Amino acid sequence: MSEYFLVEDIKSKKILLLNTKEQIIKYIGFLVKNLDKSSGFKIGVARIDVQDLSKDKLNTWLDMEGLE
């Protein structure tokens, strides 16, 4: 199991997985600058088996339905 930071776009039902604290801090800064444009986000931590998640999926938006 590996730990990833998870950002969920509530409107589009997509998630962004970030694998370092530096990436999530940078992304939170981006969200704060663009608050008036965003539809709403949730931020959390996900523990995911690395075998189930290929490296090309990291730091890209994923469809929520694809992970359930």
mmCIF file with all atom_site columns, N, CA and C in Angstrom:
data_model
loop_
_atom_site.group_PDB
_atom_site.id
_atom_site.type_symbol
_atom_site.label_atom_id
_atom_site.label_alt_id
_atom_site.label_comp_id
_atom_site.label_asym_id
_atom_site.label_entity_id
_atom_site.label_seq_id
_atom_site.pdbx_PDB_ins_code
_atom_site.Cartn_x
_atom_site.Cartn_y
_atom_site.Cartn_z
_atom_site.occupancy
_atom_site.B_iso_or_equiv
_atom_site.pdbx_formal_charge
_atom_site.auth_seq_id
_atom_site.auth_comp_id
_atom_site.auth_asym_id
_atom_site.auth_atom_id
_atom_site.pdbx_PDB_model_num
ATOM 1   N N  . MET A 1 1  ? 0.841   -1.188 0.000   1.00 0.00 ? 1  MET A N  1
ATOM 2   C CA . MET A 1 1  ? 0.000   0.000  0.000   1.00 0.00 ? 1  MET A CA 1
ATOM 3   C C  . MET A 1 1  ? 0.881   1.245  0.000   1.00 0.00 ? 1  MET A C  1
ATOM 4   N N  . SER A 1 2  ? 0.495   2.193  -0.845  1.00 0.00 ? 2  SER A N  1
ATOM 5   C CA . SER A 1 2  ? 1.178   3.476  -0.857  1.00 0.00 ? 2  SER A CA 1
ATOM 6   C C  . SER A 1 2  ? 0.165   4.566  -0.550  1.00 0.00 ? 2  SER A C  1
ATOM 7   N N  . GLU A 1 3  ? 0.676   5.676  -0.066  1.00 0.00 ? 3  GLU A N  1
ATOM 8   C CA . GLU A 1 3  ? -0.201  6.781  0.309   1.00 0.00 ? 3  GLU A CA 1
ATOM 9   C C  . GLU A 1 3  ? -0.122  7.872  -0.744  1.00 0.00 ? 3  GLU A C  1
ATOM 10  N N  . TYR A 1 4  ? -1.272  8.354  -1.175  1.00 0.00 ? 4  TYR A N  1
ATOM 11  C CA . TYR A 1 4  ? -1.349  9.422  -2.167  1.00 0.00 ? 4  TYR A CA 1
ATOM 12  C C  . TYR A 1 4  ? -2.266  10.512 -1.655  1.00 0.00 ? 4  TYR A C  1
ATOM 13  N N  . PHE A 1 5  ? -2.000  11.729 -2.049  1.00 0.00 ? 5  PHE A N  1
ATOM 14  C CA . PHE A 1 5  ? -2.894  12.825 -1.751  1.00 0.00 ? 5  PHE A CA 1
ATOM 15  C C  . PHE A 1 5  ? -3.925  12.896 -2.862  1.00 0.00 ? 5  PHE A C  1
ATOM 16  N N  . LEU A 1 6  ? -5.159  13.073 -2.486  1.00 0.00 ? 6  LEU A N  1
ATOM 17  C CA . LEU A 1 6  ? -6.270  12.983 -3.407  1.00 0.00 ? 6  LEU A CA 1
ATOM 18  C C  . LEU A 1 6  ? -6.984  14.329 -3.487  1.00 0.00 ? 6  LEU A C  1
ATOM 19  N N  . VAL A 1 7  ? -7.192  14.830 -4.702  1.00 0.00 ? 7  VAL A N  1
ATOM 20  C CA . VAL A 1 7  ? -7.987  16.036 -4.901  1.00 0.00 ? 7  VAL A CA 1
ATOM 21  C C  . VAL A 1 7  ? -9.183  15.630 -5.758  1.00 0.00 ? 7  VAL A C  1
ATOM 22  N N  . GLU A 1 8  ? -10.381 15.908 -5.266  1.00 0.00 ? 8  GLU A N  1
ATOM 23  C CA . GLU A 1 8  ? -11.587 15.553 -6.021  1.00 0.00 ? 8  GLU A CA 1
ATOM 24  C C  . GLU A 1 8  ? -12.257 16.819 -6.541  1.00 0.00 ? 8  GLU A C  1
ATOM 25  N N  . ASP A 1 9  ? -12.512 16.855 -7.845  1.00 0.00 ? 9  ASP A N  1
ATOM 26  C CA . ASP A 1 9  ? -13.303 17.921 -8.450  1.00 0.00 ? 9  ASP A CA 1
ATOM 27  C C  . ASP A 1 9  ? -14.756 17.476 -8.347  1.00 0.00 ? 9  ASP A C  1
ATOM 28  N N  . ILE A 1 10 ? -15.518 18.151 -7.501  1.00 0.00 ? 10 ILE A N  1
ATOM 29  C CA . ILE A 1 10 ? -16.883 17.727 -7.199  1.00 0.00 ? 10 ILE A CA 1
ATOM 30  C C  . ILE A 1 10 ? -17.777 17.781 -8.438  1.00 0.00 ? 10 ILE A C  1
ATOM 31  N N  . LYS A 1 11 ? -17.624 18.807 -9.237  1.00 0.00 ? 11 LYS A N  1
ATOM 32  C CA . LYS A 1 11 ? -18.509 18.981 -10.395 1.00 0.00 ? 11 LYS A CA 1
ATOM 33  C C  . LYS A 1 11 ? -18.278 17.913 -11.466 1.00 0.00 ? 11 LYS A C  1
ATOM 34  N N  . SER A 1 12 ? -17.034 17.658 -11.833 1.00 0.00 ? 12 SER A N  1
ATOM 35  C CA . SER A 1 12 ? -16.758 16.715 -12.913 1.00 0.00 ? 12 SER A CA 1
ATOM 36  C C  . SER A 1 12 ? -16.618 15.274 -12.435 1.00 0.00 ? 12 SER A C  1
ATOM 37  N N  . LYS A 1 13 ? -16.632 15.063 -11.096 1.00 0.00 ? 13 LYS A N  1
ATOM 38  C CA . LYS A 1 13 ? -16.490 13.721 -10.522 1.00 0.00 ? 13 LYS A CA 1
ATOM 39  C C  . LYS A 1 13 ? -15.178 13.052 -10.947 1.00 0.00 ? 13 LYS A C  1
ATOM 40  N N  . LYS A 1 14 ? -14.124 13.837 -11.034 1.00 0.00 ? 14 LYS A N  1
ATOM 41  C CA . LYS A 1 14 ? -12.808 13.287 -11.357 1.00 0.00 ? 14 LYS A CA 1
ATOM 42  C C  . LYS A 1 14 ? -11.876 13.533 -10.169 1.00 0.00 ? 14 LYS A C  1
ATOM 43  N N  . ILE A 1 15 ? -10.851 12.709 -10.074 1.00 0.00 ? 15 ILE A N  1
ATOM 44  C CA . ILE A 1 15 ? -9.884  12.897 -8.997  1.00 0.00 ? 15 ILE A CA 1
ATOM 45  C C  . ILE A 1 15 ? -8.478  13.047 -9.561  1.00 0.00 ? 15 ILE A C  1
ATOM 46  N N  . LEU A 1 16 ? -7.651  13.731 -8.799  1.00 0.00 ? 16 LEU A N  1
ATOM 47  C CA . LEU A 1 16 ? -6.241  13.913 -9.132  1.00 0.00 ? 16 LEU A CA 1
ATOM 48  C C  . LEU A 1 16 ? -5.442  13.294 -7.994  1.00 0.00 ? 16 LEU A C  1
ATOM 49  N N  . LEU A 1 17 ? -4.569  12.358 -8.311  1.00 0.00 ? 17 LEU A N  1
ATOM 50  C CA . LEU A 1 17 ? -3.717  11.733 -7.301  1.00 0.00 ? 17 LEU A CA 1
ATOM 51  C C  . LEU A 1 17 ? -2.334  12.351 -7.366  1.00 0.00 ? 17 LEU A C  1
ATOM 52  N N  . LEU A 1 18 ? -1.866  12.832 -6.233  1.00 0.00 ? 18 LEU A N  1
ATOM 53  C CA . LEU A 1 18 ? -0.538  13.437 -6.146  1.00 0.00 ? 18 LEU A CA 1
ATOM 54  C C  . LEU A 1 18 ? 0.285   12.602 -5.171  1.00 0.00 ? 18 LEU A C  1
ATOM 55  N N  . ASN A 1 19 ? 1.513   12.291 -5.540  1.00 0.00 ? 19 ASN A N  1
ATOM 56  C CA . ASN A 1 19 ? 2.283   11.376 -4.692  1.00 0.00 ? 19 ASN A CA 1
ATOM 57  C C  . ASN A 1 19 ? 3.362   12.029 -3.845  1.00 0.00 ? 19 ASN A C  1
ATOM 58  N N  . THR A 1 20 ? 3.430   13.351 -3.801  1.00 0.00 ? 20 THR A N  1
ATOM 59  C CA . THR A 1 20 ? 4.372   14.001 -2.876  1.00 0.00 ? 20 THR A CA 1
ATOM 60  C C  . THR A 1 20 ? 3.700   15.202 -2.213  1.00 0.00 ? 20 THR A C  1
ATOM 61  N N  . LYS A 1 21 ? 4.170   15.519 -1.018  1.00 0.00 ? 21 LYS A N  1
ATOM 62  C CA . LYS A 1 21 ? 3.625   16.662 -0.289  1.00 0.00 ? 21 LYS A CA 1
ATOM 63  C C  . LYS A 1 21 ? 3.874   17.965 -1.048  1.00 0.00 ? 21 LYS A C  1
ATOM 64  N N  . GLU A 1 22 ? 5.014   18.047 -1.736  1.00 0.00 ? 22 GLU A N  1
ATOM 65  C CA . GLU A 1 22 ? 5.335   19.254 -2.493  1.00 0.00 ? 22 GLU A CA 1
ATOM 66  C C  . GLU A 1 22 ? 4.295   19.486 -3.588  1.00 0.00 ? 22 GLU A C  1
ATOM 67  N N  . GLN A 1 23 ? 3.865   18.401 -4.246  1.00 0.00 ? 23 GLN A N  1
ATOM 68  C CA . GLN A 1 23 ? 2.869   18.529 -5.310  1.00 0.00 ? 23 GLN A CA 1
ATOM 69  C C  . GLN A 1 23 ? 1.531   19.017 -4.757  1.00 0.00 ? 23 GLN A C  1
ATOM 70  N N  . ILE A 1 24 ? 1.112   18.486 -3.604  1.00 0.00 ? 24 ILE A N  1
ATOM 71  C CA . ILE A 1 24 ? -0.188  18.893 -3.052  1.00 0.00 ? 24 ILE A CA 1
ATOM 72  C C  . ILE A 1 24 ? -0.138  20.344 -2.582  1.00 0.00 ? 24 ILE A C  1
ATOM 73  N N  . ILE A 1 25 ? 0.989   20.767 -2.012  1.00 0.00 ? 25 ILE A N  1
ATOM 74  C CA . ILE A 1 25 ? 1.121   22.167 -1.582  1.00 0.00 ? 25 ILE A CA 1
ATOM 75  C C  . ILE A 1 25 ? 1.043   23.100 -2.792  1.00 0.00 ? 25 ILE A C  1
ATOM 76  N N  . LYS A 1 26 ? 1.740   22.726 -3.857  1.00 0.00 ? 26 LYS A N  1
ATOM 77  C CA . LYS A 1 26 ? 1.707   23.510 -5.090  1.00 0.00 ? 26 LYS A CA 1
ATOM 78  C C  . LYS A 1 26 ? 0.284   23.559 -5.655  1.00 0.00 ? 26 LYS A C  1
ATOM 79  N N  . TYR A 1 27 ? -0.408  22.430 -5.623  1.00 0.00 ? 27 TYR A N  1
ATOM 80  C CA . TYR A 1 27 ? -1.760  22.368 -6.171  1.00 0.00 ? 27 TYR A CA 1
ATOM 81  C C  . TYR A 1 27 ? -2.746  23.174 -5.324  1.00 0.00 ? 27 TYR A C  1
ATOM 82  N N  . ILE A 1 28 ? -2.593  23.136 -3.995  1.00 0.00 ? 28 ILE A N  1
ATOM 83  C CA . ILE A 1 28 ? -3.460  23.940 -3.122  1.00 0.00 ? 28 ILE A CA 1
ATOM 84  C C  . ILE A 1 28 ? -3.262  25.417 -3.432  1.00 0.00 ? 28 ILE A C  1
ATOM 85  N N  . GLY A 1 29 ? -2.022  25.821 -3.677  1.00 0.00 ? 29 GLY A N  1
ATOM 86  C CA . GLY A 1 29 ? -1.759  27.208 -4.067  1.00 0.00 ? 29 GLY A CA 1
ATOM 87  C C  . GLY A 1 29 ? -2.485  27.570 -5.349  1.00 0.00 ? 29 GLY A C  1
ATOM 88  N N  . PHE A 1 30 ? -2.490  26.646 -6.311  1.00 0.00 ? 30 PHE A N  1
ATOM 89  C CA . PHE A 1 30 ? -3.203  26.858 -7.570  1.00 0.00 ? 30 PHE A CA 1
ATOM 90  C C  . PHE A 1 30 ? -4.702  27.003 -7.307  1.00 0.00 ? 30 PHE A C  1
ATOM 91  N N  . LEU A 1 31 ? -5.265  26.141 -6.450  1.00 0.00 ? 31 LEU A N  1
ATOM 92  C CA . LEU A 1 31 ? -6.698  26.207 -6.148  1.00 0.00 ? 31 LEU A CA 1
ATOM 93  C C  . LEU A 1 31 ? -7.069  27.531 -5.483  1.00 0.00 ? 31 LEU A C  1
ATOM 94  N N  . VAL A 1 32 ? -6.225  27.973 -4.553  1.00 0.00 ? 32 VAL A N  1
ATOM 95  C CA . VAL A 1 32 ? -6.504  29.226 -3.844  1.00 0.00 ? 32 VAL A CA 1
ATOM 96  C C  . VAL A 1 32 ? -6.515  30.400 -4.820  1.00 0.00 ? 32 VAL A C  1
ATOM 97  N N  . LYS A 1 33 ? -5.566  30.415 -5.754  1.00 0.00 ? 33 LYS A N  1
ATOM 98  C CA . LYS A 1 33 ? -5.513  31.497 -6.746  1.00 0.00 ? 33 LYS A CA 1
ATOM 99  C C  . LYS A 1 33 ? -6.718  31.479 -7.666  1.00 0.00 ? 33 LYS A C  1
ATOM 100 N N  . ASN A 1 34 ? -7.305  30.299 -7.877  1.00 0.00 ? 34 ASN A N  1
ATOM 101 C CA . ASN A 1 34 ? -8.401  30.148 -8.828  1.00 0.00 ? 34 ASN A CA 1
ATOM 102 C C  . ASN A 1 34 ? -9.735  29.818 -8.154  1.00 0.00 ? 34 ASN A C  1
ATOM 103 N N  . LEU A 1 35 ? -9.895  30.225 -6.911  1.00 0.00 ? 35 LEU A N  1
ATOM 104 C CA . LEU A 1 35 ? -11.108 29.879 -6.167  1.00 0.00 ? 35 LEU A CA 1
ATOM 105 C C  . LEU A 1 35 ? -12.384 30.361 -6.855  1.00 0.00 ? 35 LEU A C  1
ATOM 106 N N  . ASP A 1 36 ? -12.346 31.553 -7.430  1.00 0.00 ? 36 ASP A N  1
ATOM 107 C CA . ASP A 1 36 ? -13.539 32.090 -8.064  1.00 0.00 ? 36 ASP A CA 1
ATOM 108 C C  . ASP A 1 36 ? -13.933 31.301 -9.314  1.00 0.00 ? 36 ASP A C  1
ATOM 109 N N  . LYS A 1 37 ? -13.004 30.554 -9.898  1.00 0.00 ? 37 LYS A N  1
ATOM 110 C CA . LYS A 1 37 ? -13.273 29.802 -11.124 1.00 0.00 ? 37 LYS A CA 1
ATOM 111 C C  . LYS A 1 37 ? -13.624 28.343 -10.855 1.00 0.00 ? 37 LYS A C  1
ATOM 112 N N  . SER A 1 38 ? -13.297 27.840 -9.662  1.00 0.00 ? 38 SER A N  1
ATOM 113 C CA . SER A 1 38 ? -13.483 26.408 -9.406  1.00 0.00 ? 38 SER A CA 1
ATOM 114 C C  . SER A 1 38 ? -14.920 26.100 -9.001  1.00 0.00 ? 38 SER A C  1
ATOM 115 N N  . SER A 1 39 ? -15.278 24.847 -9.206  1.00 0.00 ? 39 SER A N  1
ATOM 116 C CA . SER A 1 39 ? -16.628 24.401 -8.873  1.00 0.00 ? 39 SER A CA 1
ATOM 117 C C  . SER A 1 39 ? -16.693 23.783 -7.487  1.00 0.00 ? 39 SER A C  1
ATOM 118 N N  . GLY A 1 40 ? -15.573 23.543 -6.886  1.00 0.00 ? 40 GLY A N  1
ATOM 119 C CA . GLY A 1 40 ? -15.513 22.930 -5.566  1.00 0.00 ? 40 GLY A CA 1
ATOM 120 C C  . GLY A 1 40 ? -14.605 21.716 -5.579  1.00 0.00 ? 40 GLY A C  1
ATOM 121 N N  . PHE A 1 41 ? -13.801 21.590 -4.537  1.00 0.00 ? 41 PHE A N  1
ATOM 122 C CA . PHE A 1 41 ? -12.844 20.502 -4.461  1.00 0.00 ? 41 PHE A CA 1
ATOM 123 C C  . PHE A 1 41 ? -12.824 19.917 -3.065  1.00 0.00 ? 41 PHE A C  1
ATOM 124 N N  . LYS A 1 42 ? -12.526 18.637 -2.980  1.00 0.00 ? 42 LYS A N  1
ATOM 125 C CA . LYS A 1 42 ? -12.255 17.981 -1.708  1.00 0.00 ? 42 LYS A CA 1
ATOM 126 C C  . LYS A 1 42 ? -10.807 17.518 -1.759  1.00 0.00 ? 42 LYS A C  1
ATOM 127 N N  . ILE A 1 43 ? -10.124 17.590 -0.633  1.00 0.00 ? 43 ILE A N  1
ATOM 128 C CA . ILE A 1 43 ? -8.733  17.135 -0.577  1.00 0.00 ? 43 ILE A CA 1
ATOM 129 C C  . ILE A 1 43 ? -8.621  16.118 0.557   1.00 0.00 ? 43 ILE A C  1
ATOM 130 N N  . GLY A 1 44 ? -7.988  14.995 0.288   1.00 0.00 ? 44 GLY A N  1
ATOM 131 C CA . GLY A 1 44 ? -7.841  13.955 1.300   1.00 0.00 ? 44 GLY A CA 1
ATOM 132 C C  . GLY A 1 44 ? -6.623  13.112 1.019   1.00 0.00 ? 44 GLY A C  1
ATOM 133 N N  . VAL A 1 45 ? -6.557  11.969 1.694   1.00 0.00 ? 45 VAL A N  1
ATOM 134 C CA . VAL A 1 45 ? -5.438  11.041 1.511   1.00 0.00 ? 45 VAL A CA 1
ATOM 135 C C  . VAL A 1 45 ? -6.015  9.690  1.119   1.00 0.00 ? 45 VAL A C  1
ATOM 136 N N  . ALA A 1 46 ? -5.407  9.057  0.133   1.00 0.00 ? 46 ALA A N  1
ATOM 137 C CA . ALA A 1 46 ? -5.852  7.738  -0.315  1.00 0.00 ? 46 ALA A CA 1
ATOM 138 C C  . ALA A 1 46 ? -4.708  6.739  -0.153  1.00 0.00 ? 46 ALA A C  1
ATOM 139 N N  . ARG A 1 47 ? -5.035  5.568  0.329   1.00 0.00 ? 47 ARG A N  1
ATOM 140 C CA . ARG A 1 47 ? -4.036  4.481  0.384   1.00 0.00 ? 47 ARG A CA 1
ATOM 141 C C  . ARG A 1 47 ? -4.413  3.491  -0.705  1.00 0.00 ? 47 ARG A C  1
ATOM 142 N N  . ILE A 1 48 ? -3.524  3.317  -1.654  1.00 0.00 ? 48 ILE A N  1
ATOM 143 C CA . ILE A 1 48 ? -3.820  2.537  -2.848  1.00 0.00 ? 48 ILE A CA 1
ATOM 144 C C  . ILE A 1 48 ? -2.719  1.506  -3.074  1.00 0.00 ? 48 ILE A C  1
ATOM 145 N N  . ASP A 1 49 ? -3.103  0.316  -3.449  1.00 0.00 ? 49 ASP A N  1
ATOM 146 C CA . ASP A 1 49 ? -2.134  -0.712 -3.803  1.00 0.00 ? 49 ASP A CA 1
ATOM 147 C C  . ASP A 1 49 ? -1.490  -0.315 -5.125  1.00 0.00 ? 49 ASP A C  1
ATOM 148 N N  . VAL A 1 50 ? -0.174  -0.133 -5.124  1.00 0.00 ? 50 VAL A N  1
ATOM 149 C CA . VAL A 1 50 ? 0.544   0.354  -6.303  1.00 0.00 ? 50 VAL A CA 1
ATOM 150 C C  . VAL A 1 50 ? 0.337   -0.569 -7.507  1.00 0.00 ? 50 VAL A C  1
ATOM 151 N N  . GLN A 1 51 ? 0.169   -1.854 -7.282  1.00 0.00 ? 51 GLN A N  1
ATOM 152 C CA . GLN A 1 51 ? -0.043  -2.785 -8.384  1.00 0.00 ? 51 GLN A CA 1
ATOM 153 C C  . GLN A 1 51 ? -1.326  -2.469 -9.156  1.00 0.00 ? 51 GLN A C  1
ATOM 154 N N  . ASP A 1 52 ? -2.308  -1.869 -8.475  1.00 0.00 ? 52 ASP A N  1
ATOM 155 C CA . ASP A 1 52 ? -3.583  -1.539 -9.117  1.00 0.00 ? 52 ASP A CA 1
ATOM 156 C C  . ASP A 1 52 ? -3.549  -0.202 -9.826  1.00 0.00 ? 52 ASP A C  1
ATOM 157 N N  . LEU A 1 53 ? -2.452  0.538  -9.679  1.00 0.00 ? 53 LEU A N  1
ATOM 158 C CA . LEU A 1 53 ? -2.386  1.889  -10.230 1.00 0.00 ? 53 LEU A CA 1
ATOM 159 C C  . LEU A 1 53 ? -1.074  2.053  -10.985 1.00 0.00 ? 53 LEU A C  1
ATOM 160 N N  . SER A 1 54 ? -1.155  2.130  -12.288 1.00 0.00 ? 54 SER A N  1
ATOM 161 C CA . SER A 1 54 ? 0.069   2.293  -13.066 1.00 0.00 ? 54 SER A CA 1
ATOM 162 C C  . SER A 1 54 ? 0.625   3.698  -12.880 1.00 0.00 ? 54 SER A C  1
ATOM 163 N N  . LYS A 1 55 ? 1.929   3.836  -13.045 1.00 0.00 ? 55 LYS A N  1
ATOM 164 C CA . LYS A 1 55 ? 2.585   5.120  -12.792 1.00 0.00 ? 55 LYS A CA 1
ATOM 165 C C  . LYS A 1 55 ? 2.075   6.237  -13.695 1.00 0.00 ? 55 LYS A C  1
ATOM 166 N N  . ASP A 1 56 ? 1.593   5.914  -14.887 1.00 0.00 ? 56 ASP A N  1
ATOM 167 C CA . ASP A 1 56 ? 1.101   6.961  -15.781 1.00 0.00 ? 56 ASP A CA 1
ATOM 168 C C  . ASP A 1 56 ? -0.213  7.559  -15.290 1.00 0.00 ? 56 ASP A C  1
ATOM 169 N N  . LYS A 1 57 ? -0.847  6.935  -14.298 1.00 0.00 ? 57 LYS A N  1
ATOM 170 C CA . LYS A 1 57 ? -2.091  7.473  -13.739 1.00 0.00 ? 57 LYS A CA 1
ATOM 171 C C  . LYS A 1 57 ? -1.823  8.528  -12.676 1.00 0.00 ? 57 LYS A C  1
ATOM 172 N N  . LEU A 1 58 ? -0.612  8.546  -12.126 1.00 0.00 ? 58 LEU A N  1
ATOM 173 C CA . LEU A 1 58 ? -0.295  9.526  -11.089 1.00 0.00 ? 58 LEU A CA 1
ATOM 174 C C  . LEU A 1 58 ? -0.264  10.934 -11.682 1.00 0.00 ? 58 LEU A C  1
ATOM 175 N N  . ASN A 1 59 ? -0.729  11.874 -10.909 1.00 0.00 ? 59 ASN A N  1
ATOM 176 C CA . ASN A 1 59 ? -0.700  13.291 -11.267 1.00 0.00 ? 59 ASN A CA 1
ATOM 177 C C  . ASN A 1 59 ? -1.521  13.593 -12.529 1.00 0.00 ? 59 ASN A C  1
ATOM 178 N N  . THR A 1 60 ? -2.499  12.752 -12.820 1.00 0.00 ? 60 THR A N  1
ATOM 179 C CA . THR A 1 60 ? -3.432  13.023 -13.914 1.00 0.00 ? 60 THR A CA 1
ATOM 180 C C  . THR A 1 60 ? -4.845  12.839 -13.372 1.00 0.00 ? 60 THR A C  1
ATOM 181 N N  . TRP A 1 61 ? -5.797  13.484 -13.999 1.00 0.00 ? 61 TRP A N  1
ATOM 182 C CA . TRP A 1 61 ? -7.185  13.369 -13.549 1.00 0.00 ? 61 TRP A CA 1
ATOM 183 C C  . TRP A 1 61 ? -7.728  12.004 -13.904 1.00 0.00 ? 61 TRP A C  1
ATOM 184 N N  . LEU A 1 62 ? -8.356  11.340 -12.959 1.00 0.00 ? 62 LEU A N  1
ATOM 185 C CA . LEU A 1 62 ? -8.953  10.025 -13.164 1.00 0.00 ? 62 LEU A CA 1
ATOM 186 C C  . LEU A 1 62 ? -10.464 10.129 -12.999 1.00 0.00 ? 62 LEU A C  1
ATOM 187 N N  . ASP A 1 63 ? -11.185 9.313  -13.730 1.00 0.00 ? 63 ASP A N  1
ATOM 188 C CA . ASP A 1 63 ? -12.632 9.268  -13.614 1.00 0.00 ? 63 ASP A CA 1
ATOM 189 C C  . ASP A 1 63 ? -13.007 8.487  -12.358 1.00 0.00 ? 63 ASP A C  1
ATOM 190 N N  . MET A 1 64 ? -13.855 9.055  -11.502 1.00 0.00 ? 64 MET A N  1
ATOM 191 C CA . MET A 1 64 ? -14.235 8.389  -10.257 1.00 0.00 ? 64 MET A CA 1
ATOM 192 C C  . MET A 1 64 ? -14.846 7.020  -10.504 1.00 0.00 ? 64 MET A C  1
ATOM 193 N N  . GLU A 1 65 ? -15.677 6.889  -11.532 1.00 0.00 ? 65 GLU A N  1
ATOM 194 C CA . GLU A 1 65 ? -16.345 5.618  -11.797 1.00 0.00 ? 65 GLU A CA 1
ATOM 195 C C  . GLU A 1 65 ? -15.331 4.513  -12.100 1.00 0.00 ? 65 GLU A C  1
ATOM 196 N N  . GLY A 1 66 ? -14.202 4.860  -12.683 1.00 0.00 ? 66 GLY A N  1
ATOM 197 C CA . GLY A 1 66 ? -13.189 3.883  -13.029 1.00 0.00 ? 66 GLY A CA 1
ATOM 198 C C  . GLY A 1 66 ? -12.482 3.279  -11.825 1.00 0.00 ? 66 GLY A C  1
ATOM 199 N N  . LEU A 1 67 ? -12.577 3.919  -10.670 1.00 0.00 ? 67 LEU A N  1
ATOM 200 C CA . LEU A 1 67 ? -11.874 3.437  -9.487  1.00 0.00 ? 67 LEU A CA 1
ATOM 201 C C  . LEU A 1 67 ? -12.771 2.653  -8.548  1.00 0.00 ? 67 LEU A C  1
ATOM 202 N N  . GLU A 1 68 ? -14.065 2.706  -8.742  1.00 0.00 ? 68 GLU A N  1
ATOM 203 C CA . GLU A 1 68 ? -14.993 2.035  -7.837  1.00 0.00 ? 68 GLU A CA 1
ATOM 204 C C  . GLU A 1 68 ? -15.149 0.571  -8.163  1.00 0.00 ? 68 GLU A C  1
#
